[in-house]
Coordinates of C-alpha atoms and ligand atoms in Angstrom, one line a residue:
X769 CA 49.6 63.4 8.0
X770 CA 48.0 64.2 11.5
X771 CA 47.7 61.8 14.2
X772 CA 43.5 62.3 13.7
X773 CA 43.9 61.3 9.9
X774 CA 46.1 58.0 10.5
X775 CA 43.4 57.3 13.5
X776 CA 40.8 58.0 10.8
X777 CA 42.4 55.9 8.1
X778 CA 42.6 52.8 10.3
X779 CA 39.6 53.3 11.6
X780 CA 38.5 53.1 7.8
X781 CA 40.4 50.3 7.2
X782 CA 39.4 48.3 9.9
X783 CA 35.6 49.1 9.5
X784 CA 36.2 48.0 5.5
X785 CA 37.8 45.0 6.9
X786 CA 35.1 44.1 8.9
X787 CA 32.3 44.9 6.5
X788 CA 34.2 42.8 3.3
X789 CA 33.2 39.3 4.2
X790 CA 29.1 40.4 5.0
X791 CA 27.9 43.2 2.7
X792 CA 29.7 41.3 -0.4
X793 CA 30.1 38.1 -2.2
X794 CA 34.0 37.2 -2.3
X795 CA 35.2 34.7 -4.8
X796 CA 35.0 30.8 -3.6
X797 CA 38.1 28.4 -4.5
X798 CA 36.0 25.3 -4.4
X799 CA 35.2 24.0 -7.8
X800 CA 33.1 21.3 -6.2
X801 CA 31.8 20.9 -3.1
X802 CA 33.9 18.9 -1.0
X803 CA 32.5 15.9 0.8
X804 CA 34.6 12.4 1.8
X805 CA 31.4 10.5 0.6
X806 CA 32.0 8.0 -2.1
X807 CA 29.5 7.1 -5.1
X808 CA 27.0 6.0 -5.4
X809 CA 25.1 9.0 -5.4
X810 CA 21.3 7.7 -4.9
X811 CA 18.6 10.2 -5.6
X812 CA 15.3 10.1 -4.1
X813 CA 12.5 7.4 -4.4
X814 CA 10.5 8.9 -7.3
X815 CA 12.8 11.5 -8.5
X816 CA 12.0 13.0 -12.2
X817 CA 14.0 12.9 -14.5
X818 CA 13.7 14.9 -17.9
X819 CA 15.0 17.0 -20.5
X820 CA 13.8 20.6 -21.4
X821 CA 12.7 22.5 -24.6
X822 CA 11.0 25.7 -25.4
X823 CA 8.8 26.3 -28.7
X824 CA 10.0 29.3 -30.2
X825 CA 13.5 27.0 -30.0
X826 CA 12.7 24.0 -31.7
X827 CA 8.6 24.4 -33.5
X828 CA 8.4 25.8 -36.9
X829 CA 7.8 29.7 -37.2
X830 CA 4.9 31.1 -35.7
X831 CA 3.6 34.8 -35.5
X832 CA 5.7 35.6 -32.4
X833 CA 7.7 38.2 -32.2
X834 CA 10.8 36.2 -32.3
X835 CA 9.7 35.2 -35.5
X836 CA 9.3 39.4 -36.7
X837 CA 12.7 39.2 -35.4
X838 CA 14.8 36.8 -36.5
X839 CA 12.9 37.9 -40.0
X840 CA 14.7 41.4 -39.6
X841 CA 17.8 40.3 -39.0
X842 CA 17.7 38.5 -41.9
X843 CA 17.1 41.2 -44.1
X844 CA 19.4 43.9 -42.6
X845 CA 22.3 40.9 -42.1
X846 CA 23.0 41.2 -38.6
X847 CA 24.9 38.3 -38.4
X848 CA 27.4 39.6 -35.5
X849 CA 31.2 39.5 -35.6
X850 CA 31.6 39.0 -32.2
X851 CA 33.0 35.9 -30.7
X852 CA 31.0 33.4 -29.0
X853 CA 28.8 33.4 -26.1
X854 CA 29.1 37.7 -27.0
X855 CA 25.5 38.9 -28.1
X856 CA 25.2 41.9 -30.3
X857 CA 21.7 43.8 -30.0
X858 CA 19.5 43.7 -32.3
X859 CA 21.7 40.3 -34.2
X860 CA 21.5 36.8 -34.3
X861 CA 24.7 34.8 -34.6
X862 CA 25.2 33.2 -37.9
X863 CA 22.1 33.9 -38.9
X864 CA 22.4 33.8 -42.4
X865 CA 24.6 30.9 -43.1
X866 CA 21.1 28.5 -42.9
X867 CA 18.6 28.4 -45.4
X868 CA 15.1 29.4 -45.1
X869 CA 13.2 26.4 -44.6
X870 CA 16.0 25.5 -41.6
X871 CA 15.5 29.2 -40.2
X872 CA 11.9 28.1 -40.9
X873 CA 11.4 24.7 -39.3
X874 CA 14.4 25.7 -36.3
X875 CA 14.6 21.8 -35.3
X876 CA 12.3 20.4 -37.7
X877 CA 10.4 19.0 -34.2
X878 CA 7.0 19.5 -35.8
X879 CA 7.1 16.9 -37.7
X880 CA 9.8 14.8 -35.4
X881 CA 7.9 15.1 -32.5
X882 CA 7.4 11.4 -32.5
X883 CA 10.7 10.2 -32.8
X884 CA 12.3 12.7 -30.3
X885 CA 9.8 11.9 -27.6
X886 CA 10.4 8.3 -28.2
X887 CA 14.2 9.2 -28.0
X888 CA 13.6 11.5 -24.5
X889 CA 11.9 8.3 -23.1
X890 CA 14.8 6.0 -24.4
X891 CA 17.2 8.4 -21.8
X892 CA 14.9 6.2 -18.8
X893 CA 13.4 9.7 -18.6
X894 CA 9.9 9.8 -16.9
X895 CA 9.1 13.9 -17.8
X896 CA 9.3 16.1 -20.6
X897 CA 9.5 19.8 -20.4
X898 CA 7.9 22.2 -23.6
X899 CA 6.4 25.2 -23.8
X900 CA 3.3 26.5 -25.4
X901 CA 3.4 29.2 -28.2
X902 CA 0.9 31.9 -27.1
X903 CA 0.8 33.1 -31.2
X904 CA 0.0 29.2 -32.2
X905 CA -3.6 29.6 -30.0
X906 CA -4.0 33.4 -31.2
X907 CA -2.1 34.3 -34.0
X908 CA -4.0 37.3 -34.4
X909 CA -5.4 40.0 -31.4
X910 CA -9.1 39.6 -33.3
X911 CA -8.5 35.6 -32.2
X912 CA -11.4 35.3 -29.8
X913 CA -11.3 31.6 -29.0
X914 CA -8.0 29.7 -29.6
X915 CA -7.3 28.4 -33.0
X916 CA -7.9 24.6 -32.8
X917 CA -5.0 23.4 -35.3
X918 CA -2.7 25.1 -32.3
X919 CA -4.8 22.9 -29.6
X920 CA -4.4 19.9 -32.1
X921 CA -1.0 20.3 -32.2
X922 CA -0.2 20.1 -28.4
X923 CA -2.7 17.4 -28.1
X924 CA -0.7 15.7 -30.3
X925 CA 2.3 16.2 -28.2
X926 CA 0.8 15.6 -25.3
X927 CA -0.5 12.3 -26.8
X928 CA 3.4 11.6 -27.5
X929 CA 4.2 12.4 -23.8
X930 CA 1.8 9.6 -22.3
X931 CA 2.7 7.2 -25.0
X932 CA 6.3 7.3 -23.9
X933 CA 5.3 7.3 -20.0
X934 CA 6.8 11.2 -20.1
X935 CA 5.1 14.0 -17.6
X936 CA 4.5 16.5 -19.0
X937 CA 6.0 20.0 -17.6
X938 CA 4.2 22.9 -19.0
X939 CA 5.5 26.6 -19.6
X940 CA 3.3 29.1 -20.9
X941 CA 5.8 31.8 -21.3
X942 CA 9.0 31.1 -22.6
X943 CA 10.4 34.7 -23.6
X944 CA 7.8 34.9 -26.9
X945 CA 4.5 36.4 -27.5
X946 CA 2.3 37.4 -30.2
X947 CA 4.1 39.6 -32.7
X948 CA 0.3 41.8 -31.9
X949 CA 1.2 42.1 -29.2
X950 CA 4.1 44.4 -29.2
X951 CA 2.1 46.8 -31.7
X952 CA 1.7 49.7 -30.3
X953 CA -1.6 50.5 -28.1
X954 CA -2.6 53.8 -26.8
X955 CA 1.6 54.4 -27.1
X956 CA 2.6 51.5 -25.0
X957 CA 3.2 47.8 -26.3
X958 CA 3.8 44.4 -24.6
X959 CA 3.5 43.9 -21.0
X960 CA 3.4 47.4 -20.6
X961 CA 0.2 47.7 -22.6
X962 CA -2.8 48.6 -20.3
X963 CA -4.7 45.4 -21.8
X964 CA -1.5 43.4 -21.2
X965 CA -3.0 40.9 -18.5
X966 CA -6.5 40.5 -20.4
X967 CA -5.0 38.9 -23.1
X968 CA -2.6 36.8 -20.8
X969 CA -5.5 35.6 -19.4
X970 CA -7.5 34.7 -22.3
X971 CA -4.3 32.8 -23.6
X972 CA -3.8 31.2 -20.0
X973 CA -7.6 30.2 -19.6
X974 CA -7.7 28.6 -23.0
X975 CA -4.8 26.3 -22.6
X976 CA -6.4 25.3 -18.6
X977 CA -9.6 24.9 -20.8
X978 CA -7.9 22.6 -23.3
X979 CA -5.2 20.5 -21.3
X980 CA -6.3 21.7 -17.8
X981 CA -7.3 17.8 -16.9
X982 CA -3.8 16.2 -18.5
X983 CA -1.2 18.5 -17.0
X984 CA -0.6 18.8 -13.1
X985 CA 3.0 20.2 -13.6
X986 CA 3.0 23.8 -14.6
X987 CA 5.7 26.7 -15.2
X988 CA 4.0 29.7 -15.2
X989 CA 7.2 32.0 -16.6
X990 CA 10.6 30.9 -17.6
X991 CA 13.2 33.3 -16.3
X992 CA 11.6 36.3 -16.3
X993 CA 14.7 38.7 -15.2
X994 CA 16.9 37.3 -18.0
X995 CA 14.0 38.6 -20.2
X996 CA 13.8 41.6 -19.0
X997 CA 17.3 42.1 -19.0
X998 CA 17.9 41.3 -22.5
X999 CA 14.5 42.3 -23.9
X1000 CA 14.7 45.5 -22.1
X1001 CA 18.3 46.4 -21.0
X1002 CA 21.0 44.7 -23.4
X1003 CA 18.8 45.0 -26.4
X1004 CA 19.6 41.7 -27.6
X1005 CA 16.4 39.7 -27.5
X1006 CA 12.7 41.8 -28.6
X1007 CA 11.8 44.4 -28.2
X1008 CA 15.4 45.0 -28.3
X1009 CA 15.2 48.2 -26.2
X1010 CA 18.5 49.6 -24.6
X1011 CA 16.9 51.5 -21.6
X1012 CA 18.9 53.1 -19.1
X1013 CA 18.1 51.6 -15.7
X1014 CA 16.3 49.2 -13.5
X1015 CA 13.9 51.8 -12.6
X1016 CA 13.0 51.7 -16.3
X1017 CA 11.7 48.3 -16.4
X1018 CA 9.9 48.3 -12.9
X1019 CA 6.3 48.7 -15.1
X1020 CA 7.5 45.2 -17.2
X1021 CA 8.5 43.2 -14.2
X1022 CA 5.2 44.5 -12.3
X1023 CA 3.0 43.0 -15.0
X1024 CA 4.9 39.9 -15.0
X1025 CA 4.7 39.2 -11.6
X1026 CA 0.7 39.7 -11.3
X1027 CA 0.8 37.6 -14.8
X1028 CA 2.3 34.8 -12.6
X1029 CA -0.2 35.4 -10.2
X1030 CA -3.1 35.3 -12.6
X1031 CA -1.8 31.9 -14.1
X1032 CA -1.5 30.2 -10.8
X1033 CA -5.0 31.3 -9.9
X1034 CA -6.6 30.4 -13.0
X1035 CA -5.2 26.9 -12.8
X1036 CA -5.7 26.2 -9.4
X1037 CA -9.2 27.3 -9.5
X1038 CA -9.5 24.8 -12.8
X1039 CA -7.6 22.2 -10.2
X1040 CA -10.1 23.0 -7.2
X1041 CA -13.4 22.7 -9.8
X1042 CA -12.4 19.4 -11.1
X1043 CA -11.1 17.8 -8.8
X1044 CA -7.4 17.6 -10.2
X1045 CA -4.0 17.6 -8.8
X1046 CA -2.2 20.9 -10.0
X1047 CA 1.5 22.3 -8.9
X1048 CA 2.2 25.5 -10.6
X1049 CA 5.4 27.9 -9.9
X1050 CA 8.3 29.4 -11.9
X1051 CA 11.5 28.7 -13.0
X1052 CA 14.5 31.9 -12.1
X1053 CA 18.2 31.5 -14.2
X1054 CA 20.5 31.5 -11.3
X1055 CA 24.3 32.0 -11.5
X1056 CA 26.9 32.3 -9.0
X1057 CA 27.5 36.3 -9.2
X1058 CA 31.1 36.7 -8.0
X1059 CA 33.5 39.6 -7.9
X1060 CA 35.9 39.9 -10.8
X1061 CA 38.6 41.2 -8.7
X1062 CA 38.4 39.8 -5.3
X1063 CA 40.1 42.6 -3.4
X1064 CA 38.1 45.2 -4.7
X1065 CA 35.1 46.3 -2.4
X1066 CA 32.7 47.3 -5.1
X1067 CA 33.2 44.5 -7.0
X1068 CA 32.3 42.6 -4.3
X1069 CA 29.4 44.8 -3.6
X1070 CA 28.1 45.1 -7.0
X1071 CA 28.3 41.6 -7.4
X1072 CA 26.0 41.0 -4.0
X1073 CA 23.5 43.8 -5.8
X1074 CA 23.3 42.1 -9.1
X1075 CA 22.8 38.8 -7.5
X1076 CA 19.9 40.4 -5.6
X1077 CA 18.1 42.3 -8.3
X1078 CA 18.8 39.2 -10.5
X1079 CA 17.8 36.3 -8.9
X1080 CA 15.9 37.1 -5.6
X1081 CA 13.8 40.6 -6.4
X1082 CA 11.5 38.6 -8.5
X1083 CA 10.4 35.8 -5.9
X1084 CA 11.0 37.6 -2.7
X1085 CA 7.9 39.5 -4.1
X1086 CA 6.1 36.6 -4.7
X1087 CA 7.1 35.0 -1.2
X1088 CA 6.1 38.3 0.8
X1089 CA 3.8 40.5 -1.4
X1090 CA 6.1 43.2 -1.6
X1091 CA 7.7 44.2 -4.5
X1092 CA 11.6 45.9 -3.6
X1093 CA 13.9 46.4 -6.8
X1094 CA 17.3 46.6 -5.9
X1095 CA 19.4 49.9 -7.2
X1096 CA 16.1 51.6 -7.7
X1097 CA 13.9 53.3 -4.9
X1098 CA 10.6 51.0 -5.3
X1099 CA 9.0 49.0 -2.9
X1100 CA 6.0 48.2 -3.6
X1101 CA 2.9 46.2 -2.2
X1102 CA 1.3 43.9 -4.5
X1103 CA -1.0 41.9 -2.1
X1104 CA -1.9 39.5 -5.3
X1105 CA 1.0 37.7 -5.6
X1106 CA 2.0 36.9 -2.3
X1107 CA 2.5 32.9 -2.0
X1108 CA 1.6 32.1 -5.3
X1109 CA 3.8 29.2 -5.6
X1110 CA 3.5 25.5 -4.7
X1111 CA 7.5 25.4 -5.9
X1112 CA 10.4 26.9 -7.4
X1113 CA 12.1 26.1 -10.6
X1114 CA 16.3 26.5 -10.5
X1115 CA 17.7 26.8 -14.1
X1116 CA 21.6 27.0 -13.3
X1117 CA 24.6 27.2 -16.2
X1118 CA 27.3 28.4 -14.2
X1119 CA 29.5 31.2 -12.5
X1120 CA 29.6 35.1 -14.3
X1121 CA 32.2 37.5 -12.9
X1122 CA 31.2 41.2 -12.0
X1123 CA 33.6 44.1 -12.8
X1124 CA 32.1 47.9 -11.1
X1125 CA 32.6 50.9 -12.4
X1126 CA 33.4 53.4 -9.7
X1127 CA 32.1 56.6 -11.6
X1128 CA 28.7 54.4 -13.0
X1129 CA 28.3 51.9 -10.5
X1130 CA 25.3 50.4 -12.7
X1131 CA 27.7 50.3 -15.6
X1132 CA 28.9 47.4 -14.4
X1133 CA 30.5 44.7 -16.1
X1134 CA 29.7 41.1 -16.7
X1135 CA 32.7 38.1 -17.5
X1136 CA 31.5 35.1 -18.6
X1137 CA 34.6 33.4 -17.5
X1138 CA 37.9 34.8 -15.9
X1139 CA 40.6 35.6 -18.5
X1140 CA 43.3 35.9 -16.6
X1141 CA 43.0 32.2 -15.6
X1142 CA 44.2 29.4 -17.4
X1143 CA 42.6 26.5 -15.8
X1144 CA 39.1 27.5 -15.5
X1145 CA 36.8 25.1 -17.5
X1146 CA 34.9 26.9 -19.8
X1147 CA 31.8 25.3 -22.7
X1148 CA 31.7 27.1 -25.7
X1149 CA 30.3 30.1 -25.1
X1150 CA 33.1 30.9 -23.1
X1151 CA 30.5 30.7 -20.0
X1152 CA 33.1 29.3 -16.8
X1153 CA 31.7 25.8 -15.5
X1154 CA 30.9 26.0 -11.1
X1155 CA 29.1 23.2 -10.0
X1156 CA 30.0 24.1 -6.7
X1157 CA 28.1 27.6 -6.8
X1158 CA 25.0 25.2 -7.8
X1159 CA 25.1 23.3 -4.6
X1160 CA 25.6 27.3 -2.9
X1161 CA 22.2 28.5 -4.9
X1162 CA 20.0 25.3 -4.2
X1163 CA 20.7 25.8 -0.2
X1164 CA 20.3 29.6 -0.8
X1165 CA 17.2 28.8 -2.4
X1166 CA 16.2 26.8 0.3
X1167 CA 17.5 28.8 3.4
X1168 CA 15.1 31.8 2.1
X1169 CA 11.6 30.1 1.2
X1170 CA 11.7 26.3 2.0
X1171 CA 9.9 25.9 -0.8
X1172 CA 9.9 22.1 -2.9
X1173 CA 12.5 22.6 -5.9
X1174 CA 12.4 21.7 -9.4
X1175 CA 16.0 22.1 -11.7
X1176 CA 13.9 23.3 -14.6
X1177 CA 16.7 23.9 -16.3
X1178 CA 20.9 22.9 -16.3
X1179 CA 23.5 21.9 -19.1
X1180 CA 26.0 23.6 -21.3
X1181 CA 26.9 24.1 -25.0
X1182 CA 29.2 21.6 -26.2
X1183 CA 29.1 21.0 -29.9
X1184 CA 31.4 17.6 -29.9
X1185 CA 29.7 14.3 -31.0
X1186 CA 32.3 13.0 -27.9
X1187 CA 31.6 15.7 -25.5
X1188 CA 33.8 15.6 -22.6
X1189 CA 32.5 18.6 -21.8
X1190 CA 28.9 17.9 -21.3
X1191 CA 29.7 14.7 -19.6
X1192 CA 31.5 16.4 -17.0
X1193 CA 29.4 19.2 -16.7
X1194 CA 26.4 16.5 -16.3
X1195 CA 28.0 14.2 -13.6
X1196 CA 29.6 17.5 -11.2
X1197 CA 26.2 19.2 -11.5
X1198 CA 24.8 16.0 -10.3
X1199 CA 26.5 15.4 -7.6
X1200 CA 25.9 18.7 -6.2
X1201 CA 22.0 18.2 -6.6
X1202 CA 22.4 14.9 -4.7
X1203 CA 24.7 16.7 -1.6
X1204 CA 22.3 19.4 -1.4
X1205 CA 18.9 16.8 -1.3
X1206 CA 21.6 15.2 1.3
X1207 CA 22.0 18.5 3.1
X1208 CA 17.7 18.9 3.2
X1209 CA 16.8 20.2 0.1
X1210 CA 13.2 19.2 -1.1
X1211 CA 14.1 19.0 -4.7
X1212 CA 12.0 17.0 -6.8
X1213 CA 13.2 16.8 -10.6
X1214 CA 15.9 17.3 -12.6
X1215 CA 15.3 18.6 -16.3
X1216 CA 18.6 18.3 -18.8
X1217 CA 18.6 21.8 -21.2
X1218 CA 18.1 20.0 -23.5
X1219 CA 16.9 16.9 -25.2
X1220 CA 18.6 18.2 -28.6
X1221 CA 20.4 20.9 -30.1
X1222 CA 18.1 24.0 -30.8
X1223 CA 18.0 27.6 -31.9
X1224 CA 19.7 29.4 -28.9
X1225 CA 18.2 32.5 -29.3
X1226 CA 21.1 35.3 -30.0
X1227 CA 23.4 32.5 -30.6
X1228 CA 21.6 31.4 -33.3
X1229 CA 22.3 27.8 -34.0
X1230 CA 25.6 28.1 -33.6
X1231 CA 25.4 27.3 -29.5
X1232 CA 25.2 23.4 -29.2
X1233 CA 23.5 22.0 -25.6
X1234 CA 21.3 18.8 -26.9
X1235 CA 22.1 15.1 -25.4
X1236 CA 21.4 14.9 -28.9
X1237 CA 23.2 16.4 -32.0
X1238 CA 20.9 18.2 -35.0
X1239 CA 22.2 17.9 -38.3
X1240 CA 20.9 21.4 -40.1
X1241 CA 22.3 19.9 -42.9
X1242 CA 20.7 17.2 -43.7
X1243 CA 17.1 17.2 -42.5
X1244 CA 17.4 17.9 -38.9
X1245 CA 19.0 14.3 -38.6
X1246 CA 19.5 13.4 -34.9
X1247 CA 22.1 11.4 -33.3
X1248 CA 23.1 11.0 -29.6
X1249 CA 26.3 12.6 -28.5
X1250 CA 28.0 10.6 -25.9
X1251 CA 26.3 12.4 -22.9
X1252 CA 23.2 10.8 -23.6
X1253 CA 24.0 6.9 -22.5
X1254 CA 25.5 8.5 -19.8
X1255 CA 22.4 10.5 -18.7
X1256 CA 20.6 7.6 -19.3
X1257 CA 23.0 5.2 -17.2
X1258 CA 22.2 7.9 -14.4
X1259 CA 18.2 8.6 -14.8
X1260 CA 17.9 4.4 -15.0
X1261 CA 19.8 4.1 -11.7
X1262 CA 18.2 7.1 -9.9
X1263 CA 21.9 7.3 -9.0
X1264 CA 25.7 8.0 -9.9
X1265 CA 27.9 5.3 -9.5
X1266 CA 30.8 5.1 -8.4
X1267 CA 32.5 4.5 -11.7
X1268 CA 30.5 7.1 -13.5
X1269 CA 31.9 9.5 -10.9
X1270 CA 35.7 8.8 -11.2
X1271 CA 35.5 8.8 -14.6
X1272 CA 34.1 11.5 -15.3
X1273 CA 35.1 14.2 -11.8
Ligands
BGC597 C1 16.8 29.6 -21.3 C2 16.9 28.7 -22.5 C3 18.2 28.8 -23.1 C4 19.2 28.3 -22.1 C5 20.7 28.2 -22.6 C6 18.1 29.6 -20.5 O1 18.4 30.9 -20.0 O2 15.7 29.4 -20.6 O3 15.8 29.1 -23.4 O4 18.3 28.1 -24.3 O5 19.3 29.2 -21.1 O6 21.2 29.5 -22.9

């Protein structure tokens, strides 16, 4: 070796040195976020305080195209082999050990709707988040005006809602749409058909129309990069496509961002003409997006990249009116969506590990939890508990666009009727929310995933996160896993005590 080459490799090293700690994430120790600070944890005056449910998860079968779905798998029996938590395209988990009118009916909450409300408002909840089924207003693409035994049945709910003092939090897309509209159209279909936004808009304008003047809290998407990702990348939810690349699904994530736009518009206008309060956003699955192995640079690059592309691509846009997807060339202007958001929904579950692959560096690959450790907590999908990287994304989130915050979305699968798990999971998480409202975060609402057990999509049933169990059984019978007096304990003191704390840390 020459003197130039060992000058050259420590130049190397030292620049790599350097350049480690900024360009990628590095794995964090902390667990939980430390602070000297004893309980009680007190939220703020006026905090909400809900649990969250999504139609296609817990209403009887409509024509979505879930429902075409979940109808083929049944037919072809993909029932996967793999193990927990490990989705297999184009299969539903267990999917054929429950009978029809279960596969049906999902949670039976059509015809519970009553009693679980009365139950989310037992929890000293004061909101309720649902979605509404786009196919349940126009089941068909002929449907002109929306089909009024789909209005009557979320008046119905929302009836429920203000009987039980429960505000309502409304998503109008919650991964399904019309089974129509995924047939093909002039050889495109879905979002990427040319009449895509129309018939957004007809759907969004006839839910404004209908419960415009009883709703002020709106989500205009639910996690629209985990959609595209498994809709369009990891073929496991429709229309269970396996493309190549980002750059392949810029043309979906386009539509959806001016379908955002178009929803905030049309309820704001609504808001402005009647005189009505309105606070419309979205709701973006974080995780903490850490490198598998900590010493390797590209792990700890990729992992930076996918955290990008993941979480921030999608609202960046929205915040500036430019539209940059990481790993692919595009940048984009879309002068429409810029700022349209009053707030920003945080869904969080935990910490996913990022392996690279140095030959396809967007062949990456994803842990749910680290095997080679034997401590990490893990639910039981095998996803790695964090509530430290929760505190790390609400200040993120906050750093970037100062925007109010809403946890749309947090909990984890834990099938036990005493679930240690879930009560742990519950009290860490909120402790982080309260050190981060302590360190200036506006956030305004915490929403549970979710008030009971439901279908979880790929998972099936088989995936368990409800306060409250579902017996598929035996009717749908509900009963309250242990999590749920806690949760209620906490919601009814806008704080954690003390007690609560040590007992369950
Ligand atoms: C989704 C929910 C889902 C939950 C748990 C979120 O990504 O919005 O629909 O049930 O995660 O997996």
């Amino acid at each position: 070796m020459t003197l130039a080459t060992i000058i050259l490799v420590m130049i190397t090293l030292l620049a790599l040195f350097w350049v480690l700690p900024v360009t990628g994430k590095t794995r964090k120790k902390k667990y939980i976020t430390p602070s000297d600070e004893p309980g009680p944890y007190v939220f703020p005056a006026g905090f909400l305080w809900g649990t969250a449910t999504a139609a296609q998860q817990i209403e009887s079968a409509q024509k979505t195209d879930w429902t075409a779905f979940e109808k083929k798998v049944y037919k072809e029996k993909k029932f996967s082999s793999r193990g927990p938590g490990e989705a297999e395209p184009g299969h539903i988990h267990e999917w054929g050990s429950y009978k029809a009118a279960v596969r049906r009916d999902k949670t039976g909450f059509d015809k519970l709707y009553t009693k679980d409300l009365k139950a989310a408002a037992s929890l000293d909840n004061n909101t309720f988040r649902f979605s509404i089924c786009w196919a349940r207003l126009f089941p068909t693409e002929k449907t002109e005006k929306p089909d009024p035994a789909g209005l009557a049945y979320y008046r119905k709910i929302l009836n429920a809602c203000d009987k039980n003092g429960l505000i309502p939090s409304v998503t109008l897309f919650h991964f399904s749409s019309p089974e129509w509209f995924f047939k093909e159209k002039d050889g495109k279909r879905g979002w990427e058909r040319d009449d895509a936004l129309e018939h957004f808009e007809r759907f969004v304008r006839a839910v404004v129309k209908a419960f415009g003047k009883r709703v002020e809290h709106w989500c205009t998407l639910n996690e629209p990069m985990v959609y595209v990702f498994n809709g369009y990348l990891e073929g496991i939810f429709p229309p269970n496509e396996k493309r190549s690349s980002p750059a392949e699904v810029v043309d979906v994530v386009k539509t959806l961002l001016k379908a955002h736009a178009l929803a905030y518009r049309i309820i704001h206008e609504n808001a402005e003409k009647n005189n009505l309060k309105a606070e419309v956003g979205l709701t973006k699955h974080t995780r903490a997006f850490e490198p598998y192995r900590n010493t390797h640079l590209l792990d700890r690059v990729t992992a930076a990249i996918v955290e990008k592309n993941f979480i921030y691509d999608f609202i960046d846009a929205i915040n500036t009116g430019v539209f940059r997807f990481s790993a692919t060339k595009i940048t984009e202007e879309i002068p429409e969506i810029k700022g349209t958001w009053d707030y920003i929904g945080i869904n969080y579950y935990g910490r996913f590990y990022i392996q690279s692959n140095l030959l396809k560096p967007a062949d990456f690959k994803l842990h749910m939890h680290d095997e080679k450790s034997s401590t990490e907590r893990v639910n039981d999908l095998n996803w790695a508990l964090y509530p430290h990287g929760f505190y790390e994304v609400l200040t993120e989130f906050d750093r970037r666009y100062g925007k109010p915050v809403y946890i749309l979305e947090n909990g984890t699968a834990d099938k036990e009727d005493d679930d240690l798990t879930r009560q742990h999971f519950l009290v860490t998480h909120l402790r982080e929310v309260y050190l981060a409202v302590k360190a200036g975060v506006d956030i305004r609402g915490y929403y549970h995933w979710a008030l009971f057990d439901n279908f979880e999509w790929a998972e099936g049933f088989t995936a368990r996160f409800g306060l409250y169990s579902v017996d598929y059984k035996n009717n749908f019978e509900r009963r309250p896993r242990l999590s749920a007096a806690l949760y209620r304990e906490i919601a009814g003191a806008n704080a954690i005590s003390e007690e609560i704390w040590q007992n369950h840390s």
